[in-house]
Amino acid sequence: MTQRYETVIGLEVHAQLTTNTKIFCGCSTEFGQTPNSQTCPVCLALPGALPVLNQKAVELAIRTGLATNCQIAPRSIFARKNYFYPDLPKGYQISQFELPVCEHGWLDIDLENGERKRIGITRAHMEEDAGKLVHGDTPETSSNSLVDLNRACTPLLEIVSEPDMRSADEAISYLKKLHQIVVYLGVCDGNLEEGSFRCDANISVRPYGQEELGTRAELKNLNSFRFIKQAIEFEVERQIDLIESGGKVVQETRLFDSNTGMTRSMRGKEDAHDYRYVPDPDLVPLVISQEWIEEVRATLPELPEAKRSRFVEELGLTAYDAEVLAADRELADYFDASVALAKDAKSCANWIMGDVLRKLKETDTTIANAPVSPELLTGLLARIADNTISGKIAKKVFEKMWQNGQTADQIIDKEGLKQVTDTGAIESLVDEVIAANPGQVAEYLGGKEKLIGFFVGKVMQASQGKANPGMVNQLLKQKLTGN
Amino acid sequence: MTIHDLTLAELRARLDNRELSAVEVTNAYLERIAATNPDLNSFITVCNETAIVEAQAADQALAAGEVAPLTGLPIAVKDIFNTAGLRTTCASRILENYVSPYDATAIARIKAQKAVIVGKLNMDEFAMGSSNENSAFGAVRNPWNLEHVPGGSSGGSAASIAAHQAAAALGTDTGGSVRQPAAHCSVVGLKPTYGRVSRYGVVAYASSLDQVGPVTRDVRDSALLLQAIAGYDSADSTSVDTPVPDYQANLTGDLRGMKIGLPKEYFIEGLDDDVRKAITDAAATYKALGAEIIEVSLPHTAYAVACYYLIATAEASSNLARYDGVRYGLRDENAEKLIDMYMQSRAAGFGTEVKRRIMLGTYALSSGYYDAYYIKAQKVRTLIRQDFLDVFEKVDTLLTPVAPTPAFALGEKTDDPLQMYLSDIYTIPVNLAGTCAMSLPCGFSAKGLPIGLQLIGKPFDEATMLRTAHAFEQATEWHKRTPKF
């Protein structure tokens, strides 16, 4: 049945912009502070207070627009969206309606079959967030609703896609890509749970071949990628079942319930607000010069996609390694810094994807706070490259470095880990081992050549790991076979 | 001469030469207010205690030689300005007990000069009205005839200056709210160019039209007070960063080469004969002073009132949404549900005219009507603005009546909102165009009620307008008459 219907998905993402202060006043945007402690006459909507646009928020909107291939409007307008709710202090939300700051963008997503697909971005507009309502949690306050306006007036960028996605997987792929970009750009912290990256999904279905779009439902309350996928899949099935059983999809807003995995009606079209959008006379048109756009463009970081291809094409990494290292901007920066110092991209990649990522996970640390910096790491790699230590000893040195932040050289010196490359010293150890294991010597000479590993191990043990394994191997073979 | 009969400039001289102290001046005014306010009802709040404290601070500044132009001068402000620690009611039940935590920029600027705020003035509720009868604190009476209105919405501002209850006042003008009451009370009222004075902290009625303006006894005082409040403010995105000239230095009396336009659309049916004659006489005075009088045309004048009542009400319907009973102001505590709290609080808190305008504005912005009303009105506004820009290619200043008639009687128009709206026909186009204008005394009707003339200046050229006004004032005696009150 499902095969007869095509799913059509459009997404609206609200990304909270990472400004220090609110979009129309100077209050802090810090999360989790005492309720109403981050407020002023403007964000409390006291009589007579007026909004002033935060230029940093505009810069972040331009950044996002450029990174998503949007056109930046030379002139855009703020509008009032009028409705009453206790978390909306002015009785209207300042948003953009007719002339948004960004329009006509796109992102390419990778499909499972290896193809790429272009998803259109209709627009991205700036707006202020509302406050939040807290409901009393004691018997005396259970009937109370308390208003916290700390979040009111924090800057959001609403990024609206075209209805270009045809499955939940495509939707997730688009969202993850957009998420990665805004986090990479540093315009949004990307936290879905705290609501700094929120998604609403418009879903409809239509028989294959039909041009006209089906009636859509808007899904809200989707606060993880998993829930988004779940909600879309549920909703698609619900709509198909409804049509198949002779019913009609109605235009409505539906809420996803993560406990049941189902969506339920929140309000129908007839209850939809008439927002009475009107240009906000308190704010002048936002004029963005070409110079400003170019200035912002010049500060754009290399985006994940470009990084991945550079890692593969210029540094010779595998596609997989490139993907992992480019996924996170700080990790990629760490890698780039390491390569710049060590020149050996492959070993940098191996160490970062292996030991560094493992330690980060074990110690619950971010790469920016890793005690082993690219300088320290590449200092270690240099000692492996010049045979001062073996790869095995290097692992131990790395552990120490992580613990105390010292350089590899300091640790090698202090702990006496310098690899023994003195032929005489190794020779005497080899002689000792051969003398102590006559049985194995006989077997080896009898053709059991695998035993070379046993001898190497013994010598390494005797040297406390410091002997150069290559030299040990060579000397052993010489001594054992007598040439 | 008694203290309360002195102008700002005269008081300045006497404070500077220590003939008077700020405390003496303040006391004189507080006494005058106490004696006259029961009849006029021009004040909502009188600052008996804080004014004395401010006067003492002013005297200390004077003693220390730290004198600004307004130091120690008694000023009253319309109750639409936020004043930290004082009640700011906007003449509405919904803000009856609202005490603001902050100062409006205009207030902060006069306070920085250590002016003394003697009280908060009565007005039409949320500045919506032309008679000051729409106040939750009762109507204000005209000092020239207590049975007549003082005009509105800054009725308290004009009445208090005419009755010498303060040396100067601040009002606001959205469609004539400073100029029309100034004309009805025979004082000087100035509406600066939109963007000249910060609106920050002025309770909003119609944001694209509201401007703060001085109400004073003469033109020099108007220049003095405008000087203190004018200039860019980063807290108001619509304030304009353009230099503020020295207004008093411009009061030269020289009108040589000045071209004054008489817009023919302003001399039409409905214009009172006494008013028509007073304006014609004023034109003759200007001619005698050396100005050239030219008839001009502002062709879209007839559409201004309709245009205004769409734009102003649309903005007001949104601006007044914040009075919802949630954070401050009146709340109906008996409401069971949220929607009831909203409806009952607003029903009890707003007066009839405010509700009328909220409904008009909500309608104009509603889906399906927005293009026909709001957008159409914006287009008309552009045409009206262009009319003025065209005319200012030919003349320096326009001379017009302020209102079609002298002050009407209390209750005369309260049942006919449309007639009331039409009384702002000559002042409204200026707000729509965003330029500056002022009202000054130019005569009296046969019944002894004041008549004002309006000068309309080029955008941001208040200086030329003040010079033109000052020359007329020097040539006439109208501003020296005071009500027998």
CSV table of N, CA and C in Angstrom, one decimal, chain A residues 354-470:
chain,number,residue,atom,x,y,z
A,354,GLY,N,42.5,7.2,16.9
A,354,GLY,CA,42.6,6.1,17.8
A,354,GLY,C,42.7,6.6,19.2
A,355,ASP,N,44.0,6.9,19.6
A,355,ASP,CA,44.2,7.2,21.0
A,355,ASP,C,43.6,8.5,21.5
A,356,VAL,N,43.6,9.5,20.7
A,356,VAL,CA,43.1,10.8,21.1
A,356,VAL,C,41.6,10.7,21.4
A,357,LEU,N,40.8,10.2,20.4
A,357,LEU,CA,39.4,10.0,20.5
A,357,LEU,C,39.0,9.1,21.7
A,358,ARG,N,39.8,8.0,21.8
A,358,ARG,CA,39.6,7.1,22.9
A,358,ARG,C,39.7,7.8,24.3
A,359,LYS,N,40.8,8.6,24.4
A,359,LYS,CA,41.0,9.3,25.7
A,359,LYS,C,39.9,10.3,26.0
A,360,LEU,N,39.5,11.0,24.9
A,360,LEU,CA,38.4,12.0,25.0
A,360,LEU,C,37.2,11.3,25.6
A,361,LYS,N,36.9,10.2,25.0
A,361,LYS,CA,35.7,9.5,25.4
A,361,LYS,C,35.8,9.0,26.9
A,362,GLU,N,37.0,8.4,27.2
A,362,GLU,CA,37.2,7.9,28.5
A,362,GLU,C,37.1,8.9,29.6
A,363,THR,N,37.6,10.1,29.2
A,363,THR,CA,37.7,11.2,30.3
A,363,THR,C,36.6,12.2,30.1
A,364,ASP,N,35.7,12.0,29.1
A,364,ASP,CA,34.6,12.9,28.9
A,364,ASP,C,35.1,14.3,28.7
A,365,THR,N,36.0,14.4,27.8
A,365,THR,CA,36.7,15.8,27.5
A,365,THR,C,36.4,16.2,26.1
A,366,THR,N,36.3,17.5,25.8
A,366,THR,CA,36.2,17.9,24.4
A,366,THR,C,37.6,18.1,23.9
A,367,ILE,N,37.7,18.1,22.6
A,367,ILE,CA,39.0,18.2,21.9
A,367,ILE,C,39.7,19.5,22.3
A,368,ALA,N,38.8,20.5,22.4
A,368,ALA,CA,39.4,21.9,22.8
A,368,ALA,C,40.1,21.8,24.1
A,369,ASN,N,39.7,20.9,25.0
A,369,ASN,CA,40.3,20.9,26.3
A,369,ASN,C,41.2,19.7,26.5
A,370,ALA,N,41.6,19.0,25.4
A,370,ALA,CA,42.4,17.9,25.5
A,370,ALA,C,43.8,18.3,26.1
A,371,PRO,N,44.3,17.6,27.1
A,371,PRO,CA,45.6,18.0,27.7
A,371,PRO,C,46.7,17.8,26.7
A,372,VAL,N,46.5,16.9,25.7
A,372,VAL,CA,47.6,16.7,24.7
A,372,VAL,C,47.2,17.6,23.5
A,373,SER,N,48.0,18.6,23.3
A,373,SER,CA,47.7,19.6,22.2
A,373,SER,C,48.3,19.0,20.9
A,374,PRO,N,48.0,19.6,19.8
A,374,PRO,CA,48.7,19.1,18.5
A,374,PRO,C,50.2,19.2,18.7
A,375,GLU,N,50.7,20.2,19.4
A,375,GLU,CA,52.1,20.4,19.5
A,375,GLU,C,52.7,19.2,20.3
A,376,LEU,N,52.0,18.8,21.4
A,376,LEU,CA,52.5,17.7,22.2
A,376,LEU,C,52.4,16.4,21.4
A,377,LEU,N,51.3,16.2,20.7
A,377,LEU,CA,51.1,15.0,20.0
A,377,LEU,C,52.1,14.8,18.9
A,378,THR,N,52.4,15.9,18.2
A,378,THR,CA,53.3,15.8,17.1
A,378,THR,C,54.7,15.6,17.6
A,379,GLY,N,55.0,16.1,18.8
A,379,GLY,CA,56.3,15.9,19.5
A,379,GLY,C,56.5,14.4,19.7
A,380,LEU,N,55.4,13.8,20.0
A,380,LEU,CA,55.5,12.3,20.3
A,380,LEU,C,55.7,11.6,18.9
A,381,LEU,N,55.0,12.0,17.9
A,381,LEU,CA,55.1,11.3,16.6
A,381,LEU,C,56.5,11.5,16.1
A,382,ALA,N,57.2,12.6,16.4
A,382,ALA,CA,58.5,12.8,15.9
A,382,ALA,C,59.5,11.8,16.5
A,383,ARG,N,59.2,11.5,17.8
A,383,ARG,CA,60.1,10.6,18.5
A,383,ARG,C,59.9,9.2,18.0
A,384,ILE,N,58.7,8.9,17.5
A,384,ILE,CA,58.5,7.5,16.8
A,384,ILE,C,59.2,7.5,15.5
A,385,ALA,N,59.1,8.6,14.8
A,385,ALA,CA,59.6,8.7,13.4
A,385,ALA,C,61.2,8.6,13.4
A,386,ASP,N,61.8,9.2,14.5
A,386,ASP,CA,63.2,9.1,14.5
A,386,ASP,C,63.8,8.0,15.3
A,387,ASN,N,62.9,7.0,15.6
A,387,ASN,CA,63.3,5.8,16.3
A,387,ASN,C,63.7,6.0,17.7
A,388,THR,N,63.4,7.1,18.3
A,388,THR,CA,63.8,7.3,19.7
A,388,THR,C,63.0,6.3,20.6
A,389,ILE,N,61.7,6.2,20.2
A,389,ILE,CA,60.9,5.2,21.0
A,389,ILE,C,60.2,4.3,19.9
A,390,SER,N,59.7,3.2,20.4
A,390,SER,CA,58.9,2.3,19.6
A,390,SER,C,57.4,2.8,19.7
A,391,GLY,N,56.7,2.3,18.7
A,391,GLY,CA,55.2,2.6,18.8
A,391,GLY,C,54.6,2.1,20.1
A,392,LYS,N,55.1,1.0,20.6
A,392,LYS,CA,54.5,0.5,21.8
A,392,LYS,C,54.8,1.4,23.0
A,393,ILE,N,56.0,1.8,23.1
A,393,ILE,CA,56.4,2.7,24.2
A,393,ILE,C,55.7,4.0,24.0
A,394,ALA,N,55.5,4.4,22.7
A,394,ALA,CA,54.8,5.7,22.5
A,394,ALA,C,53.4,5.7,23.1
A,395,LYS,N,52.7,4.5,23.1
A,395,LYS,CA,51.4,4.5,23.8
A,395,LYS,C,51.5,4.8,25.2
A,396,LYS,N,52.6,4.3,25.9
A,396,LYS,CA,52.7,4.6,27.3
A,396,LYS,C,53.0,6.1,27.5
A,397,VAL,N,53.9,6.6,26.6
A,397,VAL,CA,54.3,8.0,26.8
A,397,VAL,C,53.0,8.9,26.6
A,398,PHE,N,52.2,8.5,25.6
A,398,PHE,CA,50.9,9.2,25.4
A,398,PHE,C,50.1,9.3,26.6
A,399,GLU,N,49.9,8.1,27.3
A,399,GLU,CA,49.1,8.1,28.5
A,399,GLU,C,49.7,9.1,29.6
A,400,LYS,N,51.0,9.1,29.7
A,400,LYS,CA,51.6,10.0,30.7
A,400,LYS,C,51.4,11.4,30.3
A,401,MET,N,51.5,11.7,29.0
A,401,MET,CA,51.3,13.1,28.5
A,401,MET,C,49.9,13.5,28.8
A,402,TRP,N,49.0,12.6,28.6
A,402,TRP,CA,47.5,13.0,28.9
A,402,TRP,C,47.4,13.3,30.4
A,403,GLN,N,48.1,12.5,31.2
A,403,GLN,CA,47.9,12.8,32.7
A,403,GLN,C,48.6,14.1,33.1
A,404,ASN,N,49.8,14.4,32.6
A,404,ASN,CA,50.5,15.5,33.2
A,404,ASN,C,50.8,16.6,32.3
A,405,GLY,N,50.4,16.5,31.0
A,405,GLY,CA,50.6,17.5,30.0
A,405,GLY,C,52.1,17.8,29.7
A,406,GLN,N,53.0,16.9,30.0
A,406,GLN,CA,54.4,17.1,29.7
A,406,GLN,C,54.7,16.8,28.3
A,407,THR,N,55.8,17.2,27.8
A,407,THR,CA,56.2,16.8,26.4
A,407,THR,C,56.7,15.4,26.4
A,408,ALA,N,56.6,14.8,25.2
A,408,ALA,CA,57.1,13.4,25.0
A,408,ALA,C,58.6,13.3,25.5
A,409,ASP,N,59.3,14.3,25.0
A,409,ASP,CA,60.8,14.3,25.4
A,409,ASP,C,61.0,14.3,26.9
A,410,GLN,N,60.2,15.2,27.6
A,410,GLN,CA,60.4,15.2,29.1
A,410,GLN,C,60.1,13.8,29.7
A,411,ILE,N,59.0,13.2,29.2
A,411,ILE,CA,58.6,11.9,29.8
A,411,ILE,C,59.7,10.8,29.4
A,412,ILE,N,60.1,10.8,28.1
A,412,ILE,CA,61.1,9.8,27.7
A,412,ILE,C,62.4,9.9,28.5
A,413,ASP,N,62.8,11.2,28.7
A,413,ASP,CA,64.0,11.4,29.5
A,413,ASP,C,63.8,11.0,31.0
A,414,LYS,N,62.7,11.5,31.6
A,414,LYS,CA,62.5,11.2,33.0
A,414,LYS,C,62.4,9.7,33.3
A,415,GLU,N,61.6,9.0,32.4
A,415,GLU,CA,61.3,7.6,32.6
A,415,GLU,C,62.4,6.7,32.0
A,416,GLY,N,63.4,7.3,31.3
A,416,GLY,CA,64.4,6.5,30.7
A,416,GLY,C,63.9,5.6,29.6
A,417,LEU,N,63.0,6.1,28.8
A,417,LEU,CA,62.3,5.2,27.8
A,417,LEU,C,63.0,5.3,26.4
A,418,LYS,N,64.1,6.0,26.4
A,418,LYS,CA,64.7,6.1,25.1
A,418,LYS,C,65.0,4.7,24.5
A,419,GLN,N,64.7,4.5,23.3
A,419,GLN,CA,64.9,3.3,22.6
A,419,GLN,C,66.4,2.9,22.5
A,420,VAL,N,66.7,1.7,22.8
A,420,VAL,CA,68.2,1.3,22.8
A,420,VAL,C,68.5,0.9,21.3
A,421,THR,N,69.4,1.7,20.8
A,421,THR,CA,69.8,1.4,19.4
A,421,THR,C,71.3,1.1,19.3
A,422,ASP,N,71.9,1.0,20.5
A,422,ASP,CA,73.3,0.6,20.6
A,422,ASP,C,73.4,-0.9,20.3
A,423,THR,N,74.1,-1.2,19.2
A,423,THR,CA,74.2,-2.6,18.8
A,423,THR,C,74.8,-3.5,19.9
A,424,GLY,N,75.8,-3.0,20.6
A,424,GLY,CA,76.5,-3.8,21.6
A,424,GLY,C,75.5,-4.2,22.7
A,425,ALA,N,74.8,-3.2,23.2
A,425,ALA,CA,73.8,-3.5,24.3
A,425,ALA,C,72.8,-4.5,23.9
A,426,ILE,N,72.3,-4.3,22.7
A,426,ILE,CA,71.2,-5.2,22.2
A,426,ILE,C,71.8,-6.6,22.0
A,427,GLU,N,73.0,-6.6,21.5
A,427,GLU,CA,73.7,-7.9,21.2
A,427,GLU,C,73.9,-8.7,22.5
A,428,SER,N,74.2,-8.1,23.6
A,428,SER,CA,74.4,-8.8,24.8
A,428,SER,C,73.1,-9.4,25.3
A,429,LEU,N,72.0,-8.6,25.1
A,429,LEU,CA,70.7,-9.1,25.5
A,429,LEU,C,70.3,-10.3,24.7
A,430,VAL,N,70.6,-10.2,23.4
A,430,VAL,CA,70.3,-11.3,22.5
A,430,VAL,C,71.1,-12.6,22.9
A,431,ASP,N,72.3,-12.4,23.2
A,431,ASP,CA,73.1,-13.5,23.6
A,431,ASP,C,72.6,-14.2,24.9
A,432,GLU,N,72.1,-13.3,25.8
A,432,GLU,CA,71.6,-13.8,27.0
A,432,GLU,C,70.3,-14.7,26.8
A,433,VAL,N,69.5,-14.2,25.9
A,433,VAL,CA,68.2,-14.9,25.6
A,433,VAL,C,68.5,-16.2,24.9
A,434,ILE,N,69.4,-16.2,24.0
A,434,ILE,CA,69.7,-17.4,23.2
A,434,ILE,C,70.3,-18.5,24.2
A,435,ALA,N,71.2,-18.0,25.1
A,435,ALA,CA,71.8,-18.9,26.1
A,435,ALA,C,70.7,-19.5,27.0
A,436,ALA,N,69.7,-18.7,27.4
A,436,ALA,CA,68.8,-19.1,28.4
A,436,ALA,C,67.7,-20.0,27.8
A,437,ASN,N,67.6,-20.1,26.5
A,437,ASN,CA,66.5,-20.9,25.9
A,437,ASN,C,67.0,-21.9,24.8
A,438,PRO,N,67.8,-22.8,25.2
A,438,PRO,CA,68.4,-23.7,24.3
A,438,PRO,C,67.4,-24.6,23.5
A,439,GLY,N,66.3,-25.0,24.2
A,439,GLY,CA,65.3,-25.8,23.6
A,439,GLY,C,64.7,-25.1,22.4
A,440,GLN,N,64.3,-23.9,22.7
A,440,GLN,CA,63.6,-23.1,21.6
A,440,GLN,C,64.6,-22.8,20.4
A,441,VAL,N,65.8,-22.7,20.8
A,441,VAL,CA,66.8,-22.4,19.8
A,441,VAL,C,66.9,-23.6,18.9
A,442,ALA,N,66.9,-24.8,19.5
A,442,ALA,CA,66.9,-26.0,18.7
A,442,ALA,C,65.7,-26.1,17.8
A,443,GLU,N,64.5,-25.9,18.3
A,443,GLU,CA,63.3,-26.0,17.5
A,443,GLU,C,63.4,-25.0,16.4
A,444,TYR,N,63.8,-23.8,16.7
A,444,TYR,CA,63.9,-22.8,15.6
A,444,TYR,C,64.8,-23.2,14.5
A,445,LEU,N,66.0,-23.7,14.9
A,445,LEU,CA,66.9,-24.2,13.9
A,445,LEU,C,66.4,-25.4,13.2
A,446,GLY,N,65.5,-26.1,13.8
A,446,GLY,CA,64.8,-27.3,13.2
A,446,GLY,C,63.8,-26.8,12.2
A,447,GLY,N,63.6,-25.6,12.1
A,447,GLY,CA,62.6,-25.1,11.0
A,447,GLY,C,61.4,-24.4,11.6
A,448,LYS,N,61.3,-24.3,12.9
A,448,LYS,CA,60.1,-23.6,13.4
A,448,LYS,C,60.4,-22.1,13.5
A,449,GLU,N,60.3,-21.5,12.4
A,449,GLU,CA,60.8,-20.1,12.3
A,449,GLU,C,59.9,-19.1,13.0
A,450,LYS,N,58.7,-19.5,13.2
A,450,LYS,CA,57.7,-18.6,13.9
A,450,LYS,C,58.3,-18.3,15.3
A,451,LEU,N,59.1,-19.1,15.8
A,451,LEU,CA,59.6,-18.8,17.2
A,451,LEU,C,60.4,-17.6,17.3
A,452,ILE,N,60.7,-16.9,16.1
A,452,ILE,CA,61.5,-15.7,16.1
A,452,ILE,C,60.7,-14.6,17.0
A,453,GLY,N,59.4,-14.7,16.9
A,453,GLY,CA,58.5,-13.8,17.7
A,453,GLY,C,58.8,-14.0,19.2
A,454,PHE,N,59.0,-15.3,19.6
A,454,PHE,CA,59.2,-15.6,21.0
A,454,PHE,C,60.5,-14.9,21.5
A,455,PHE,N,61.5,-15.1,20.6
A,455,PHE,CA,62.9,-14.5,21.0
A,455,PHE,C,62.8,-13.0,21.1
A,456,VAL,N,62.1,-12.4,20.1
A,456,VAL,CA,62.0,-10.9,20.1
A,456,VAL,C,61.4,-10.5,21.3
A,457,GLY,N,60.3,-11.2,21.7
A,457,GLY,CA,59.5,-10.8,22.9
A,457,GLY,C,60.4,-10.9,24.1
A,458,LYS,N,61.2,-11.9,24.2
A,458,LYS,CA,62.1,-12.1,25.4
A,458,LYS,C,63.1,-10.9,25.5
A,459,VAL,N,63.7,-10.6,24.3
A,459,VAL,CA,64.7,-9.5,24.3
A,459,VAL,C,64.0,-8.2,24.7
A,460,MET,N,62.9,-8.0,24.1
A,460,MET,CA,62.2,-6.7,24.4
A,460,MET,C,61.9,-6.6,25.9
A,461,GLN,N,61.4,-7.8,26.4
A,461,GLN,CA,61.1,-7.8,27.9
A,461,GLN,C,62.4,-7.5,28.7
A,462,ALA,N,63.5,-8.1,28.3
A,462,ALA,CA,64.7,-7.9,29.0
A,462,ALA,C,65.2,-6.4,28.9
A,463,SER,N,64.8,-5.7,27.8
A,463,SER,CA,65.2,-4.3,27.6
A,463,SER,C,64.1,-3.4,28.2
A,464,GLN,N,63.2,-4.0,28.8
A,464,GLN,CA,62.0,-3.2,29.3
A,464,GLN,C,61.4,-2.4,28.1
A,465,GLY,N,61.4,-3.0,27.0
A,465,GLY,CA,60.7,-2.4,25.8
A,465,GLY,C,61.4,-1.4,25.1
A,466,LYS,N,62.6,-1.1,25.5
A,466,LYS,CA,63.4,0.0,25.0
A,466,LYS,C,64.2,-0.3,23.8
A,467,ALA,N,64.5,-1.6,23.6
A,467,ALA,CA,65.3,-2.0,22.4
A,467,ALA,C,64.6,-1.8,21.1
A,468,ASN,N,65.2,-1.4,20.1
A,468,ASN,CA,64.6,-1.1,18.8
A,468,ASN,C,64.2,-2.5,18.2
A,469,PRO,N,63.0,-2.7,18.0
A,469,PRO,CA,62.5,-4.0,17.6
A,469,PRO,C,63.1,-4.5,16.3
A,470,GLY,N,63.3,-3.6,15.4
A,470,GLY,CA,63.9,-3.9,14.1
A,470,GLY,C,65.3,-4.5,14.3
